PDB file of C-alpha atoms in Angstrom:
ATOM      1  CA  UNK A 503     142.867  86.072 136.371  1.00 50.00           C
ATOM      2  CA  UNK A 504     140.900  88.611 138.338  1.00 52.00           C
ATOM      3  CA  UNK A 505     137.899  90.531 136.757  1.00 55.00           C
ATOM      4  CA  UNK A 506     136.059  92.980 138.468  1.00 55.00           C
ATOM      5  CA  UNK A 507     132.108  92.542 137.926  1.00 58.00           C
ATOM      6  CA  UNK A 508     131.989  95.857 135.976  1.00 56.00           C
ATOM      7  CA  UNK A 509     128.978  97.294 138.342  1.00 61.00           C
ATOM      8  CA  UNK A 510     131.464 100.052 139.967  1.00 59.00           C
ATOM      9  CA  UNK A 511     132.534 101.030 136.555  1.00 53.00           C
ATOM     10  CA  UNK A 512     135.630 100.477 137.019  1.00 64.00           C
ATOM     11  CA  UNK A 513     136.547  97.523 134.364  1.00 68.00           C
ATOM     12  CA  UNK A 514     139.613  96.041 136.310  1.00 76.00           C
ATOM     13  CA  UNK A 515     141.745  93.292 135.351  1.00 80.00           C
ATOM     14  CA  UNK A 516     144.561  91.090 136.513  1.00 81.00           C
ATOM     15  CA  UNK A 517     146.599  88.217 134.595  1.00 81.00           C
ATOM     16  CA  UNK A 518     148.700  86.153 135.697  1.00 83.00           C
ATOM     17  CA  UNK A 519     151.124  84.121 133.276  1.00 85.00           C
ATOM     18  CA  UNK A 520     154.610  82.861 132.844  1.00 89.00           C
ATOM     19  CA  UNK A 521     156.740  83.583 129.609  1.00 89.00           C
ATOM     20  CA  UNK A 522     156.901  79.351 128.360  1.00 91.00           C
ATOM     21  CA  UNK A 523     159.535  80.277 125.529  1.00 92.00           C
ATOM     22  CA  UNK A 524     161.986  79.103 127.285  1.00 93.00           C
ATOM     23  CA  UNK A 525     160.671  75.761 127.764  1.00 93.00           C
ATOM     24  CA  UNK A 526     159.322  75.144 124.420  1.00 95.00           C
ATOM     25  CA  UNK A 527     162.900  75.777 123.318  1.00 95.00           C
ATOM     26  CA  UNK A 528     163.775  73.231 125.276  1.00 95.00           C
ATOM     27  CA  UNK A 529     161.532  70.667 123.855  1.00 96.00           C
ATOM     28  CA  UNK A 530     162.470  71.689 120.549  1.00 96.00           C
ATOM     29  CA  UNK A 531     166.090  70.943 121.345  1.00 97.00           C
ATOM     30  CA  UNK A 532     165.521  67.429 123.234  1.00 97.00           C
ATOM     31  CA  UNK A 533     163.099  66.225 119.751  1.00 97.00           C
ATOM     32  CA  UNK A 534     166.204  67.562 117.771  1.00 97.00           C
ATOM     33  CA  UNK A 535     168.274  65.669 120.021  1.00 97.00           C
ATOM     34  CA  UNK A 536     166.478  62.164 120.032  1.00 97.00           C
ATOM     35  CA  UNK A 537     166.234  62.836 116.013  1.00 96.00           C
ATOM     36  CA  UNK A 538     169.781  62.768 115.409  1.00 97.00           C
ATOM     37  CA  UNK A 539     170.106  60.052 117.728  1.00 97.00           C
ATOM     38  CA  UNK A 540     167.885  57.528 116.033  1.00 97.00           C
ATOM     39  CA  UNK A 541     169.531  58.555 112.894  1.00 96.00           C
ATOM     40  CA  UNK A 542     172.597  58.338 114.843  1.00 96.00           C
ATOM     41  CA  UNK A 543     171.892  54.562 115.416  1.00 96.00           C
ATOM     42  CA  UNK A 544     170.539  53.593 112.323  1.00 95.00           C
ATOM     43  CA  UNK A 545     173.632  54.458 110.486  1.00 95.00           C
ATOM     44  CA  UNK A 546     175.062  52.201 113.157  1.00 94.00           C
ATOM     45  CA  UNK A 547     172.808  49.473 112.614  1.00 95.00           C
ATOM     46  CA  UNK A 548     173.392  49.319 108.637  1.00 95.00           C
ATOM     47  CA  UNK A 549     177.626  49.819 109.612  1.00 94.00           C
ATOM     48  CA  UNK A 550     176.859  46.766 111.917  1.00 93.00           C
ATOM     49  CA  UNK A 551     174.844  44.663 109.137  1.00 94.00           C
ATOM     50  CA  UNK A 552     177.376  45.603 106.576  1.00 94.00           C
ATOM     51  CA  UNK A 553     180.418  44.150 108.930  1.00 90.00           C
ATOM     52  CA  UNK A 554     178.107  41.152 109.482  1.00 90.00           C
ATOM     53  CA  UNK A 555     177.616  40.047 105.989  1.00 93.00           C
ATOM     54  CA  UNK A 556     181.605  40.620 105.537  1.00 90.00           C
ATOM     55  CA  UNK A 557     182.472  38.885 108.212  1.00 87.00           C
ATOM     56  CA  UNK A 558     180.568  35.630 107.011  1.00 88.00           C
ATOM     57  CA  UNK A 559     181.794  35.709 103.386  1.00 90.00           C
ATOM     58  CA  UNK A 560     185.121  36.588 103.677  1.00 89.00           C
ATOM     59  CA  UNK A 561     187.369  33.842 102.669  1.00 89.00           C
ATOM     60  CA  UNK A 562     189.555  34.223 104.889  1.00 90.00           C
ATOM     61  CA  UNK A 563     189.786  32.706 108.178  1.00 90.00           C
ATOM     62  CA  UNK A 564     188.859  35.584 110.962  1.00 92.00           C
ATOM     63  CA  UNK A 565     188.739  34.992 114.471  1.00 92.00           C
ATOM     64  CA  UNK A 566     187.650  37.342 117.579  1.00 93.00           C
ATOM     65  CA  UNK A 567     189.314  36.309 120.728  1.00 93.00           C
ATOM     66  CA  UNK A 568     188.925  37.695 124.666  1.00 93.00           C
ATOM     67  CA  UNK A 569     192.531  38.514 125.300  1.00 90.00           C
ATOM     68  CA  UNK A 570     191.892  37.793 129.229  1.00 89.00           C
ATOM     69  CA  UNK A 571     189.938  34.492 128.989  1.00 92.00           C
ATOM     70  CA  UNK A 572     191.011  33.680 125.362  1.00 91.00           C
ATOM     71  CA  UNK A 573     187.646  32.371 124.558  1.00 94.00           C
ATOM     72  CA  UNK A 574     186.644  32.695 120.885  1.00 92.00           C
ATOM     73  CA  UNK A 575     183.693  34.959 120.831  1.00 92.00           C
ATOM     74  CA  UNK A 576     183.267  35.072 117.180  1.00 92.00           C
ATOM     75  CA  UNK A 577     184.365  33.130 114.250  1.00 90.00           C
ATOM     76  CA  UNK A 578     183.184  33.255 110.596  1.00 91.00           C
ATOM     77  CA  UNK A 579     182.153  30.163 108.833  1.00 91.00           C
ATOM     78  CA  UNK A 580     186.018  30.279 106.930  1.00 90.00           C
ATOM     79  CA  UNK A 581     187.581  29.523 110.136  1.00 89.00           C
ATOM     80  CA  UNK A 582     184.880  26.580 111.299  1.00 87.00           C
ATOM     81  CA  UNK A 583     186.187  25.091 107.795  1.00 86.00           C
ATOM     82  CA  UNK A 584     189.489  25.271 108.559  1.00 85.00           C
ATOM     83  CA  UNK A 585     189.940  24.548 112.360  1.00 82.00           C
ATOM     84  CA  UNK A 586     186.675  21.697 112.529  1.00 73.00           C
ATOM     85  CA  UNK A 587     184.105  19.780 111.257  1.00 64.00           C
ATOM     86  CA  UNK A 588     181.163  21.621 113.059  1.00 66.00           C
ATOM     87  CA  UNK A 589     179.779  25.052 112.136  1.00 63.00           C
ATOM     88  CA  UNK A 590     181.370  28.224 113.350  1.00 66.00           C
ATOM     89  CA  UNK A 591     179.035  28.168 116.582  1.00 72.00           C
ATOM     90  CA  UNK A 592     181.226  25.170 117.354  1.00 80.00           C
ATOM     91  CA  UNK A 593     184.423  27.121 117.720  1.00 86.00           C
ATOM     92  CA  UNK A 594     182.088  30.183 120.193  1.00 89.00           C
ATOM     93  CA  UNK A 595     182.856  29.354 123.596  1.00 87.00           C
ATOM     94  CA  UNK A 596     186.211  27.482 123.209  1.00 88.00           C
ATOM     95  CA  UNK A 597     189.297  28.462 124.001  1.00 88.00           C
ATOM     96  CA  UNK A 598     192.177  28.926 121.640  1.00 88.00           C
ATOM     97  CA  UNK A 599     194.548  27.752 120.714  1.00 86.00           C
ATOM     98  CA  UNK A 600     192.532  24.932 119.380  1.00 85.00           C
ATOM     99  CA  UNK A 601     192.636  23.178 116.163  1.00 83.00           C
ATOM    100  CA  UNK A 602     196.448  22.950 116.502  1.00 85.00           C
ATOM    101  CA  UNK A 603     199.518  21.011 117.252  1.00 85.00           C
ATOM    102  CA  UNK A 604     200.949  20.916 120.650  1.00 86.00           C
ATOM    103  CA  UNK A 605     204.284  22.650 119.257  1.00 88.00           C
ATOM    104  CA  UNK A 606     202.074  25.279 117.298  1.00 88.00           C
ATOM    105  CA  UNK A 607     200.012  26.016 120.489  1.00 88.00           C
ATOM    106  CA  UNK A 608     202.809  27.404 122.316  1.00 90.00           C
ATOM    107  CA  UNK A 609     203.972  29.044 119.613  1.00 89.00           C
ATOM    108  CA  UNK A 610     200.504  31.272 119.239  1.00 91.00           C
ATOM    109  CA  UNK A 611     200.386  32.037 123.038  1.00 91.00           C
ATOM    110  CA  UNK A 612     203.589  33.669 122.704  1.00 90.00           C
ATOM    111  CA  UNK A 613     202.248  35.459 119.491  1.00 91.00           C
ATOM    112  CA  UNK A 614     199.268  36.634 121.602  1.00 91.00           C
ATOM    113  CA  UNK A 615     201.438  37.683 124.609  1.00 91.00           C
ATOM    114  CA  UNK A 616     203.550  39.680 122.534  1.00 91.00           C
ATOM    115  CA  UNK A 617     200.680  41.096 120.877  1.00 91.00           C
ATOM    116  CA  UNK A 618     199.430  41.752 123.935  1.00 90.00           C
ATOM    117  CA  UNK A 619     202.284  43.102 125.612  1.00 89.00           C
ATOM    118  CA  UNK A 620     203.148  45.432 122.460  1.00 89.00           C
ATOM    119  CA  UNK A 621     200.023  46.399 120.649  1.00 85.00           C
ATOM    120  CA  UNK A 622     201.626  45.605 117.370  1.00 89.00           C
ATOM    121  CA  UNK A 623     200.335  43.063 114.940  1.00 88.00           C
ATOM    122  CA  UNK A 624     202.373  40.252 114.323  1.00 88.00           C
ATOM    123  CA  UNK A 625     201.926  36.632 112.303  1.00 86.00           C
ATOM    124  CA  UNK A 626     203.452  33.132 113.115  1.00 87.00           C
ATOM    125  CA  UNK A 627     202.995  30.042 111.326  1.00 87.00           C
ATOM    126  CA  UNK A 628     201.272  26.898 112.936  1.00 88.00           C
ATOM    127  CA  UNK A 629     200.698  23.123 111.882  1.00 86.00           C
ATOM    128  CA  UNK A 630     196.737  22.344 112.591  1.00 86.00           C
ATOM    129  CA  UNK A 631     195.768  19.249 113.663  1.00 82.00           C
ATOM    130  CA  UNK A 632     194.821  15.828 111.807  1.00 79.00           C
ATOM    131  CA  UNK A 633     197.218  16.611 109.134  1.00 75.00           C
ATOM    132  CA  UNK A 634     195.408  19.381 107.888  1.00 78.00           C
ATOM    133  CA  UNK A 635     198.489  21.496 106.780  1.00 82.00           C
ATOM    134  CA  UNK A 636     200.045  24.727 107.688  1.00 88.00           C
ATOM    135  CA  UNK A 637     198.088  28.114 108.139  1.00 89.00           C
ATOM    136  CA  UNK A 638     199.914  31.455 108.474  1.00 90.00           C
ATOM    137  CA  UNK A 639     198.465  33.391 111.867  1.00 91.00           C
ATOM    138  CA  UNK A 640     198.047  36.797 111.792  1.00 92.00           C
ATOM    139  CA  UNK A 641     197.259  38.335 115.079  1.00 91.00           C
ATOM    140  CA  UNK A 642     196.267  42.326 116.106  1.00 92.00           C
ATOM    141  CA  UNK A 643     194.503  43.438 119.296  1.00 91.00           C
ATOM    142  CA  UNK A 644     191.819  46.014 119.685  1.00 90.00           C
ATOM    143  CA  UNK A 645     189.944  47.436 122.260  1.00 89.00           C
ATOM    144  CA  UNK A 646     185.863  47.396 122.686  1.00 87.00           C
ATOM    145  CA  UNK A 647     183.552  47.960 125.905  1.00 85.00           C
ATOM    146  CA  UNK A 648     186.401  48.542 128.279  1.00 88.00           C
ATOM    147  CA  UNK A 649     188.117  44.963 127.176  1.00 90.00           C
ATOM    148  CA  UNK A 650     191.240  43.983 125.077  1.00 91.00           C
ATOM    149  CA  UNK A 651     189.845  41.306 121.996  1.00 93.00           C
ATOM    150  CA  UNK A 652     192.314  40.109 119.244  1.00 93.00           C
ATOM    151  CA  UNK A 653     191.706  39.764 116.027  1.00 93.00           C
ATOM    152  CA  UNK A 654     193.260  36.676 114.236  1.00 93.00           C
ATOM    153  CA  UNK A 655     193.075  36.038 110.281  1.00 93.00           C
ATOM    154  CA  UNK A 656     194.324  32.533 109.280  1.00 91.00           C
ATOM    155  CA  UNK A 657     195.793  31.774 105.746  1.00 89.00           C
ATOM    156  CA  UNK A 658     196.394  28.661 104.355  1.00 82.00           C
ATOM    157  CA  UNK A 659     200.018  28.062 103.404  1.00 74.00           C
ATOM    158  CA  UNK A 660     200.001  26.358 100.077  1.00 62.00           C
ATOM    159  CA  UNK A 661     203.424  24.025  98.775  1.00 56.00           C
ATOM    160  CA  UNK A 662     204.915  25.795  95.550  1.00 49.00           C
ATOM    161  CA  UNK A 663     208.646  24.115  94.354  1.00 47.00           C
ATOM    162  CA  UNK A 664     209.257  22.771  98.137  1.00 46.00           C
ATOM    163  CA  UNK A 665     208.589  25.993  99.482  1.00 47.00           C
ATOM    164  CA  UNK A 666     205.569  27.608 101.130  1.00 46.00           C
ATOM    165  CA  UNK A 667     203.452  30.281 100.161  1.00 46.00           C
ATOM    166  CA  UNK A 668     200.995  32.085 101.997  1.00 45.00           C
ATOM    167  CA  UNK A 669     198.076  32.984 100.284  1.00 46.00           C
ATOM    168  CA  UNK A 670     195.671  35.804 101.386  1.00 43.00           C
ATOM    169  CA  UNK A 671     192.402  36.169  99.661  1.00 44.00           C
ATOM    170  CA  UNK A 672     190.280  39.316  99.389  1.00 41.00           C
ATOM    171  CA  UNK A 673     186.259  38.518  99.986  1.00 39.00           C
TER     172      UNK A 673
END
């Protein structure tokens, strides 16, 4: 800003400014944009929880396996109690097949190469170890962060009149 003193009598003036709508627009829009974002992933974080507590109650045995490495990265405490005797951080790390006869482990790593190969879900049924009986095994793949995981679900097969049934229970 320029102001003359006044003593000439001539009251002169000069501004200088820029026009800052633009900018505050902007701003508005990135706030909008982080807002929707942070409600964005808290509706993520409550899916998330939701699949969590599911995924530890369900009765049913659920597995989530690396189809490259085949290492279980999750199991839920169903499948710990049918596979082994420790907890389901016991079964994190390993590599399946595990749990099951020799016969039975050849068997699922043609299921998972087929499953694999096809991107259909399919089931076969397996003999675990120790005499623990027969479990149906349903296998599907998925993809998540630029990697193939399947998703196994394990059934117990229970006797009825000589023949097997598999039984699949809702949590």
């Amino acid at each position: 800003v320029v102001h003359d003193d006044g003593r000439s009598g001539k009251g002169r003036m000069v501004a200088f400014g820029r026009d800052l709508r633009d900018s505050v627009a902007l701003q508005r829009r990135l706030i909008e944009s982080q807002q929707a974002m942070e409600r964005d992933y808290w509706k993520f974080r409550h899916a998330e929880t939701r699949y969590r507590h599911l995924f530890q109650v369900s009765r049913e045995a659920v597995l989530v396996v690396d189809s490259g490495t085949r290492k279980i990265l999750e199991a839920n405490p169903a499948a710990a109690r049918l596979l082994g005797d420790g907890g389901a951080s016991s079964l994190v790390g390993q590599v399946f097949p595990c749990g099951v006869d020799a016969r039975s482990a050849e068997n699922l790593n043609l299921l998972l190469a087929g499953v694999r190969a096809t991107g259909r879900a399919d089931e076969t049924r397996v003999e675990l170890l120790e005499a623990r009986g027969e479990v149906l095994v349903a296998a599907s793949t998925y993809r998540q962060d630029r990697s193939a995981h399947f998703l196994l679900r394990m059934s117990r097969a229970q006797a009825e009149g000589g023949r097997h049934r598999f039984v699949v229970r809702a949590a």
